[in-house]
Structures are given as structure tokens and as C-alpha cells.
C-alpha atoms as an extended CHARMM CRD file, in Angstrom:
* protein
*
       193  EXT
         1         1  THR       CA             -7.9630000000     -190.5720000000      123.4290000000  PROA      1               0.0000000000
         2         2  LYS       CA             -9.3630000000     -192.6960000000      120.6280000000  PROA      2               0.0000000000
         3         3  HSD       CA             -8.7100000000     -189.9810000000      118.0390000000  PROA      3               0.0000000000
         4         4  TYR       CA             -6.1220000000     -187.2570000000      117.8020000000  PROA      4               0.0000000000
         5         5  ARG       CA             -7.0640000000     -183.6030000000      118.2000000000  PROA      5               0.0000000000
         6         6  LEU       CA             -5.3860000000     -180.7600000000      116.3510000000  PROA      6               0.0000000000
         7         7  LEU       CA             -6.1550000000     -177.5220000000      118.1680000000  PROA      7               0.0000000000
         8         8  ASP       CA             -5.7460000000     -174.0580000000      116.6640000000  PROA      8               0.0000000000
         9         9  HSD       CA             -5.6790000000     -171.9020000000      119.7900000000  PROA      9               0.0000000000
        10        10  ALA       CA             -6.6190000000     -168.7300000000      117.8610000000  PROA      10              0.0000000000
        11        11  ARG       CA             -9.9550000000     -170.3230000000      116.9040000000  PROA      11              0.0000000000
        12        12  LEU       CA            -10.5200000000     -171.1150000000      120.5900000000  PROA      12              0.0000000000
        13        13  GLY       CA             -9.8970000000     -167.5300000000      121.7350000000  PROA      13              0.0000000000
        14        14  GLY       CA             -6.2220000000     -168.1230000000      122.4870000000  PROA      14              0.0000000000
        15        15  PRO       CA             -3.0560000000     -166.7320000000      120.9570000000  PROA      15              0.0000000000
        16        16  GLU       CA             -2.5230000000     -166.6710000000      117.2220000000  PROA      16              0.0000000000
        17        17  GLY       CA              0.1320000000     -169.0680000000      115.9540000000  PROA      17              0.0000000000
        18        18  LEU       CA             -0.1490000000     -171.6910000000      118.6830000000  PROA      18              0.0000000000
        19        19  LEU       CA             -1.1360000000     -175.2070000000      117.6200000000  PROA      19              0.0000000000
        20        20  THR       CA             -1.4440000000     -178.2530000000      119.8560000000  PROA      20              0.0000000000
        21        21  VAL       CA             -1.6970000000     -181.8970000000      118.8320000000  PROA      21              0.0000000000
        22        22  ILE       CA             -3.1070000000     -184.3490000000      121.3910000000  PROA      22              0.0000000000
        23        23  GLY       CA             -3.5390000000     -188.1140000000      121.3790000000  PROA      23              0.0000000000
        24        24  VAL       CA             -1.3590000000     -189.1220000000      118.4440000000  PROA      24              0.0000000000
        25        25  LYS       CA             -0.7510000000     -192.8310000000      118.0580000000  PROA      25              0.0000000000
        26        26  TYR       CA              2.3280000000     -194.2800000000      116.3960000000  PROA      26              0.0000000000
        27        27  THR       CA              0.2830000000     -195.7630000000      113.5550000000  PROA      27              0.0000000000
        28        28  THR       CA             -1.2550000000     -192.3930000000      112.6250000000  PROA      28              0.0000000000
        29        29  ALA       CA              1.6280000000     -190.0740000000      113.5390000000  PROA      29              0.0000000000
        30        30  ARG       CA              2.8610000000     -189.4810000000      109.9880000000  PROA      30              0.0000000000
        31        31  ASP       CA             -0.5830000000     -188.4850000000      108.7540000000  PROA      31              0.0000000000
        32        32  VAL       CA             -1.2240000000     -186.2460000000      111.7640000000  PROA      32              0.0000000000
        33        33  ALA       CA              2.1840000000     -184.5990000000      111.3360000000  PROA      33              0.0000000000
        34        34  GLU       CA              1.3790000000     -183.8180000000      107.6970000000  PROA      34              0.0000000000
        35        35  LYS       CA             -1.9730000000     -182.2730000000      108.6620000000  PROA      35              0.0000000000
        36        36  THR       CA             -0.3070000000     -180.2280000000      111.4020000000  PROA      36              0.0000000000
        37        37  VAL       CA              2.4090000000     -178.9100000000      109.0870000000  PROA      37              0.0000000000
        38        38  ASN       CA             -0.2100000000     -178.0870000000      106.4420000000  PROA      38              0.0000000000
        39        39  LEU       CA             -2.2390000000     -176.0850000000      108.9660000000  PROA      39              0.0000000000
        40        40  ALA       CA              0.8610000000     -174.2610000000      110.2070000000  PROA      40              0.0000000000
        41        41  ALA       CA              1.8790000000     -173.4310000000      106.6190000000  PROA      41              0.0000000000
        42        42  LYS       CA             -1.6240000000     -172.1360000000      105.8810000000  PROA      42              0.0000000000
        43        43  LYS       CA             -1.5900000000     -169.9410000000      109.0010000000  PROA      43              0.0000000000
        44        44  LEU       CA              1.8080000000     -168.5600000000      107.9810000000  PROA      44              0.0000000000
        45        45  GLY       CA              0.6160000000     -167.9140000000      104.4130000000  PROA      45              0.0000000000
        46        46  LYS       CA              3.1420000000     -170.3480000000      102.9980000000  PROA      46              0.0000000000
        47        47  ALA       CA              2.5270000000     -172.4810000000       99.9360000000  PROA      47              0.0000000000
        48        48  LYS       CA              1.6550000000     -176.0790000000      100.7000000000  PROA      48              0.0000000000
        49        49  GLU       CA              4.4350000000     -178.4210000000       99.6480000000  PROA      49              0.0000000000
        50        50  GLY       CA              3.9600000000     -182.1080000000       99.0430000000  PROA      50              0.0000000000
        51        51  SER       CA              4.9450000000     -184.2890000000      101.9520000000  PROA      51              0.0000000000
        52        52  ARG       CA              8.0460000000     -186.3480000000      101.2140000000  PROA      52              0.0000000000
        53        53  SER       CA              7.2630000000     -188.5780000000      104.1880000000  PROA      53              0.0000000000
        54        54  ARG       CA              4.1720000000     -189.9300000000      102.4130000000  PROA      54              0.0000000000
        55        55  ALA       CA              6.4470000000     -191.9370000000      100.1030000000  PROA      55              0.0000000000
        56        56  THR       CA              9.5250000000     -192.2960000000      102.3340000000  PROA      56              0.0000000000
        57        57  PRO       CA              9.6360000000     -195.5930000000      104.1930000000  PROA      57              0.0000000000
        58        58  LEU       CA             10.7540000000     -195.7260000000      107.7970000000  PROA      58              0.0000000000
        59        59  VAL       CA             14.2610000000     -197.0610000000      108.3530000000  PROA      59              0.0000000000
        60        60  GLY       CA             14.0220000000     -200.7940000000      107.7790000000  PROA      60              0.0000000000
        61        61  GLY       CA             10.6280000000     -200.4960000000      106.1170000000  PROA      61              0.0000000000
        62        62  ASP       CA             11.5500000000     -200.4850000000      102.4460000000  PROA      62              0.0000000000
        63        63  ILE       CA              9.9680000000     -203.9060000000      101.8770000000  PROA      63              0.0000000000
        64        64  PRO       CA              7.7800000000     -204.3260000000       98.7860000000  PROA      64              0.0000000000
        65        65  ARG       CA              6.3650000000     -207.7400000000       99.7900000000  PROA      65              0.0000000000
        66        66  PHE       CA              6.6010000000     -208.5150000000      103.4840000000  PROA      66              0.0000000000
        67        67  ALA       CA              5.7550000000     -212.2190000000      103.2200000000  PROA      67              0.0000000000
        68        68  SER       CA              8.6090000000     -212.7160000000      100.7160000000  PROA      68              0.0000000000
        69        69  PHE       CA             10.9390000000     -210.7160000000      102.9370000000  PROA      69              0.0000000000
        70        70  VAL       CA             10.1860000000     -212.9590000000      105.9330000000  PROA      70              0.0000000000
        71        71  GLU       CA             10.7170000000     -216.0600000000      103.7960000000  PROA      71              0.0000000000
        72        72  ASP       CA             14.1510000000     -214.7110000000      102.7900000000  PROA      72              0.0000000000
        73        73  VAL       CA             15.0260000000     -213.9400000000      106.4210000000  PROA      73              0.0000000000
        74        74  LEU       CA             14.1220000000     -217.4910000000      107.4370000000  PROA      74              0.0000000000
        75        75  ALA       CA             16.0570000000     -218.9950000000      104.5190000000  PROA      75              0.0000000000
        76        76  GLN       CA             19.2020000000     -217.0540000000      105.4840000000  PROA      76              0.0000000000
        77        77  ALA       CA             18.8530000000     -217.8550000000      109.1850000000  PROA      77              0.0000000000
        78        78  PRO       CA             22.0240000000     -218.3050000000      111.1650000000  PROA      78              0.0000000000
        79        79  ALA       CA             22.2400000000     -221.5950000000      113.0110000000  PROA      79              0.0000000000
        80        80  GLY       CA             20.7010000000     -221.6370000000      116.4440000000  PROA      80              0.0000000000
        81        81  LEU       CA             18.0200000000     -218.9860000000      115.9650000000  PROA      81              0.0000000000
        82        82  SER       CA             14.4440000000     -220.1730000000      115.8880000000  PROA      82              0.0000000000
        83        83  PRO       CA             12.0240000000     -219.1580000000      113.1390000000  PROA      83              0.0000000000
        84        84  ALA       CA              9.9130000000     -217.4360000000      115.8070000000  PROA      84              0.0000000000
        85        85  LEU       CA             12.8420000000     -215.2320000000      116.8650000000  PROA      85              0.0000000000
        86        86  LEU       CA             13.6800000000     -214.3890000000      113.2700000000  PROA      86              0.0000000000
        87        87  ARG       CA             10.0520000000     -213.4670000000      112.5470000000  PROA      87              0.0000000000
        88        88  HSD       CA             10.1120000000     -211.2720000000      115.6540000000  PROA      88              0.0000000000
        89        89  LEU       CA             13.1980000000     -209.4500000000      114.3710000000  PROA      89              0.0000000000
        90        90  ALA       CA             11.7520000000     -209.0920000000      110.8710000000  PROA      90              0.0000000000
        91        91  LEU       CA              8.4940000000     -207.6750000000      112.2310000000  PROA      91              0.0000000000
        92        92  ASN       CA             10.1680000000     -205.2300000000      114.6020000000  PROA      92              0.0000000000
        93        93  TYR       CA             13.2610000000     -204.1780000000      112.6530000000  PROA      93              0.0000000000
        94        94  GLY       CA             12.4590000000     -204.9040000000      109.0090000000  PROA      94              0.0000000000
        95        95  THR       CA             15.5040000000     -204.7900000000      106.7720000000  PROA      95              0.0000000000
        96        96  GLU       CA             17.5800000000     -203.6590000000      109.7680000000  PROA      96              0.0000000000
        97        97  TYR       CA             17.2090000000     -207.0820000000      111.4530000000  PROA      97              0.0000000000
        98        98  ALA       CA             20.7740000000     -208.0030000000      110.4520000000  PROA      98              0.0000000000
        99        99  ARG       CA             22.0940000000     -205.1770000000      112.6400000000  PROA      99              0.0000000000
       100       100  LEU       CA             20.6370000000     -206.9990000000      115.6450000000  PROA      100             0.0000000000
       101       101  LEU       CA             22.1810000000     -210.2800000000      114.5480000000  PROA      101             0.0000000000
       102       102  ALA       CA             25.5700000000     -208.5450000000      114.2620000000  PROA      102             0.0000000000
       103       103  TYR       CA             25.6280000000     -208.0380000000      118.0320000000  PROA      103             0.0000000000
       104       104  GLY       CA             26.0990000000     -211.8010000000      118.2300000000  PROA      104             0.0000000000
       105       105  GLN       CA             29.5490000000     -211.3580000000      116.6790000000  PROA      105             0.0000000000
       106       106  GLU       CA             30.4710000000     -209.2410000000      119.6820000000  PROA      106             0.0000000000
       107       107  ASN       CA             28.8600000000     -211.5190000000      122.2600000000  PROA      107             0.0000000000
       108       108  ALA       CA             26.8920000000     -214.6500000000      121.3550000000  PROA      108             0.0000000000
       109       109  ALA       CA             24.8290000000     -214.3510000000      124.5590000000  PROA      109             0.0000000000
       110       110  LEU       CA             23.1980000000     -211.1980000000      123.1460000000  PROA      110             0.0000000000
       111       111  LEU       CA             21.3180000000     -213.4090000000      120.6790000000  PROA      111             0.0000000000
       112       112  SER       CA             19.5510000000     -215.1740000000      123.5300000000  PROA      112             0.0000000000
       113       113  PRO       CA             15.9630000000     -214.2230000000      124.3220000000  PROA      113             0.0000000000
       114       114  LEU       CA             15.3200000000     -212.4810000000      127.6070000000  PROA      114             0.0000000000
       115       115  PRO       CA             13.5710000000     -214.6780000000      130.1890000000  PROA      115             0.0000000000
       116       116  GLY       CA              9.9450000000     -215.3220000000      129.2660000000  PROA      116             0.0000000000
       117       117  SER       CA              9.9810000000     -213.4270000000      125.9540000000  PROA      117             0.0000000000
       118       118  GLN       CA             10.9680000000     -213.3370000000      122.2910000000  PROA      118             0.0000000000
       119       119  VAL       CA             12.9430000000     -210.1290000000      122.8360000000  PROA      119             0.0000000000
       120       120  LEU       CA             16.6820000000     -210.6460000000      122.4280000000  PROA      120             0.0000000000
       121       121  ALA       CA             19.2490000000     -209.2180000000      124.8090000000  PROA      121             0.0000000000
       122       122  ALA       CA             20.7170000000     -207.5590000000      121.6990000000  PROA      122             0.0000000000
       123       123  GLU       CA             17.5800000000     -205.4290000000      121.4470000000  PROA      123             0.0000000000
       124       124  MET       CA             18.4210000000     -203.7740000000      124.7800000000  PROA      124             0.0000000000
       125       125  VAL       CA             21.9580000000     -203.0520000000      123.6410000000  PROA      125             0.0000000000
       126       126  HSD       CA             20.6290000000     -201.7220000000      120.3420000000  PROA      126             0.0000000000
       127       127  ALA       CA             18.1180000000     -199.5100000000      122.1770000000  PROA      127             0.0000000000
       128       128  ALA       CA             20.9480000000     -197.9280000000      124.1780000000  PROA      128             0.0000000000
       129       129  ARG       CA             23.4420000000     -197.6000000000      121.3250000000  PROA      129             0.0000000000
       130       130  GLU       CA             21.2400000000     -196.7370000000      118.3690000000  PROA      130             0.0000000000
       131       131  GLU       CA             17.8190000000     -195.6060000000      119.5810000000  PROA      131             0.0000000000
       132       132  MET       CA             18.8100000000     -193.1510000000      122.3210000000  PROA      132             0.0000000000
       133       133  ALA       CA             17.2190000000     -195.1010000000      125.1560000000  PROA      133             0.0000000000
       134       134  CYS       CA             18.5250000000     -193.3890000000      128.2870000000  PROA      134             0.0000000000
       135       135  THR       CA             16.4830000000     -195.2220000000      130.9100000000  PROA      135             0.0000000000
       136       136  LEU       CA             15.4500000000     -198.7880000000      131.5620000000  PROA      136             0.0000000000
       137       137  SER       CA             11.7950000000     -197.7840000000      131.2090000000  PROA      137             0.0000000000
       138       138  ASP       CA             12.5580000000     -196.2470000000      127.8390000000  PROA      138             0.0000000000
       139       139  ALA       CA             14.1220000000     -199.4750000000      126.5650000000  PROA      139             0.0000000000
       140       140  VAL       CA             11.5250000000     -201.8490000000      128.0330000000  PROA      140             0.0000000000
       141       141  LEU       CA              8.3800000000     -199.8100000000      127.3480000000  PROA      141             0.0000000000
       142       142  ARG       CA              9.1640000000     -197.8270000000      124.2020000000  PROA      142             0.0000000000
       143       143  ARG       CA             12.1400000000     -199.2290000000      122.2850000000  PROA      143             0.0000000000
       144       144  THR       CA             11.2300000000     -202.9090000000      122.4770000000  PROA      144             0.0000000000
       145       145  GLU       CA              8.0070000000     -204.8160000000      122.9640000000  PROA      145             0.0000000000
       146       146  LEU       CA              9.2980000000     -206.4840000000      126.1320000000  PROA      146             0.0000000000
       147       147  GLY       CA              7.0390000000     -204.5820000000      128.4990000000  PROA      147             0.0000000000
       148       148  SER       CA              4.1960000000     -203.5920000000      126.1810000000  PROA      148             0.0000000000
       149       149  ALA       CA              1.6670000000     -206.1940000000      127.3220000000  PROA      149             0.0000000000
       150       150  GLU       CA              2.5390000000     -206.6820000000      130.9720000000  PROA      150             0.0000000000
       151       151  TYR       CA              5.3460000000     -206.5580000000      133.4670000000  PROA      151             0.0000000000
       152       152  PRO       CA              8.0310000000     -208.8250000000      131.9730000000  PROA      152             0.0000000000
       153       153  GLY       CA              9.0650000000     -210.2990000000      135.3240000000  PROA      153             0.0000000000
       154       154  ASP       CA             11.8720000000     -209.5870000000      137.7300000000  PROA      154             0.0000000000
       155       155  GLU       CA             14.3780000000     -211.9050000000      136.0320000000  PROA      155             0.0000000000
       156       156  ALA       CA             13.9810000000     -210.1980000000      132.6390000000  PROA      156             0.0000000000
       157       157  VAL       CA             13.9850000000     -206.7300000000      134.1780000000  PROA      157             0.0000000000
       158       158  GLU       CA             17.1610000000     -207.3790000000      136.1740000000  PROA      158             0.0000000000
       159       159  HSD       CA             18.8640000000     -208.7870000000      133.0750000000  PROA      159             0.0000000000
       160       160  CYS       CA             17.8570000000     -205.7290000000      131.0330000000  PROA      160             0.0000000000
       161       161  ALA       CA             19.0040000000     -203.3930000000      133.7770000000  PROA      161             0.0000000000
       162       162  ARG       CA             22.4520000000     -205.0090000000      133.8170000000  PROA      162             0.0000000000
       163       163  LEU       CA             22.7010000000     -204.7000000000      130.0200000000  PROA      163             0.0000000000
       164       164  MET       CA             21.6680000000     -201.0460000000      130.0830000000  PROA      164             0.0000000000
       165       165  ALA       CA             23.9740000000     -200.3210000000      133.0260000000  PROA      165             0.0000000000
       166       166  LYS       CA             26.9280000000     -201.7430000000      131.1140000000  PROA      166             0.0000000000
       167       167  GLU       CA             26.0760000000     -199.7620000000      127.9680000000  PROA      167             0.0000000000
       168       168  LEU       CA             25.4150000000     -196.4840000000      129.7610000000  PROA      168             0.0000000000
       169       169  ALA       CA             27.9840000000     -196.8200000000      132.5660000000  PROA      169             0.0000000000
       170       170  TRP       CA             25.4360000000     -196.6290000000      135.3790000000  PROA      170             0.0000000000
       171       171  PRO       CA             26.6810000000     -196.9700000000      138.9400000000  PROA      171             0.0000000000
       172       172  ALA       CA             24.9640000000     -199.5810000000      141.1340000000  PROA      172             0.0000000000
       173       173  ARG       CA             22.6160000000     -197.0330000000      142.7340000000  PROA      173             0.0000000000
       174       174  ARG       CA             21.4170000000     -195.8750000000      139.2910000000  PROA      174             0.0000000000
       175       175  LEU       CA             20.7630000000     -199.4790000000      138.2370000000  PROA      175             0.0000000000
       176       176  LYS       CA             18.6370000000     -200.0180000000      141.3490000000  PROA      176             0.0000000000
       177       177  SER       CA             16.7710000000     -196.7460000000      140.7900000000  PROA      177             0.0000000000
       178       178  GLU       CA             16.0490000000     -197.6460000000      137.1460000000  PROA      178             0.0000000000
       179       179  VAL       CA             14.5330000000     -200.9790000000      138.1860000000  PROA      179             0.0000000000
       180       180  GLU       CA             12.3730000000     -199.2500000000      140.8130000000  PROA      180             0.0000000000
       181       181  ASP       CA             11.2060000000     -196.6390000000      138.2720000000  PROA      181             0.0000000000
       182       182  LEU       CA             10.2310000000     -199.3400000000      135.7940000000  PROA      182             0.0000000000
       183       183  ARG       CA              8.3130000000     -201.2920000000      138.4280000000  PROA      183             0.0000000000
       184       184  ARG       CA              6.3590000000     -198.1150000000      139.2940000000  PROA      184             0.0000000000
       185       185  ALA       CA              5.2170000000     -197.9670000000      135.6710000000  PROA      185             0.0000000000
       186       186  TYR       CA              3.1530000000     -201.1020000000      136.3340000000  PROA      186             0.0000000000
       187       187  PRO       CA              0.4970000000     -200.0850000000      138.8990000000  PROA      187             0.0000000000
       188       188  MET       CA             -0.8470000000     -203.6320000000      139.2220000000  PROA      188             0.0000000000
       189       189  LEU       CA              2.4160000000     -204.6200000000      140.9180000000  PROA      189             0.0000000000
       190       190  HSD       CA              1.4590000000     -202.3100000000      143.7840000000  PROA      190             0.0000000000
       191       191  THR       CA             -2.1610000000     -203.2610000000      144.2670000000  PROA      191             0.0000000000
       192       192  VAL       CA             -3.1180000000     -205.3740000000      147.2390000000  PROA      192             0.0000000000
       193       193  ALA       CA             -5.0760000000     -208.5320000000      146.4110000000  PROA      193             0.0000000000
């Protein structure tokens, strides 16, 4: 939906105390959550408390001036990483970008972009280790921007699957199944021209 809907089922003839939120987008989720909690508190007769999340930055988001932050990231760039890759990390991870660079200490190949993208192999490892990605689809579609615009291509998908399999100790059949599940998420791959 274009706009979220907050439904109070009691007002619709349903049970008292049941609320449903539909169509929340990432960019509006904090605001919608505050409105939902406020409505629930009102229904429970509780005093409305100020939302701490209104002034609490997301992890990595405590950046007063983003342009200055990016300039600092570029100035402190490790050798071999392009400005485009560093901007990508700054935009997607904010002040946490250095955590992604640290994976290069473990394995320099993790600081290489995946085929056909700006997404680093380290982002897949990070998704599995730190962001609770449990499936390939989760990592490609929700934890990174690799698959947000279109199918990233078989080479990138296979590479990601191998990274996730290593991190999550998948057997070969699970790796194959994860790739098939991800491909099914892109209906245009299955249309006949």
C-alpha cells in the first residue's frame, strides 16, 4: 500500500484490544510504531510517555553532518578501496562502516565487490554474523542492497550462497535449495519471452 493503516478492530466490530498495522515502510516505521504504541496505551488507560526512539539514532546513524562524515571516511580510506565503495559503506552502515572493513583483516577477499555490484562480500558475512540473516534470500533481499533492484545474476548469487553456506554450515543440498528459493523471488526469471 502507499500508506500504512492502523486498525483498531474494536471500532470495526471486532474484538477489543486487537490492533493491526498494515503497509509499514522502513522509512516511516519509527513514526508508525510510536502511533501504534500511543493508541495501545490509550486503549489500556495508560499515561502516554514520550518516545525515546524519536531522539535515538539507529546504530551507525549518530552522524550530525553526513557530508562531513563521508569526507572523513574517504580521507581515512584504506589502500585499494575505491571512493565509490567507501561511499556505499558509509551510506549503508554509517559509523559502523569500519566493522565491515575489519572483515578484510580476516580475509582480504571479503573486501572485494560481488560480481556486477558495489556490495562487498563482507556484507554477506556481516549479514549472517551480525544481522541474523538465516537464508540467502534474507541476505540478498533484506540485509544488503544486492538484490533490491533486480536479480543480481547467477555469478553473484552463487558467490553469496557459498559465503552464507560457510558462515551457517549449510550442507550442499541446503546451498542448492537456498539458490533456488532466491531465484523464485524474481518472477521475471520464470516468464517466457
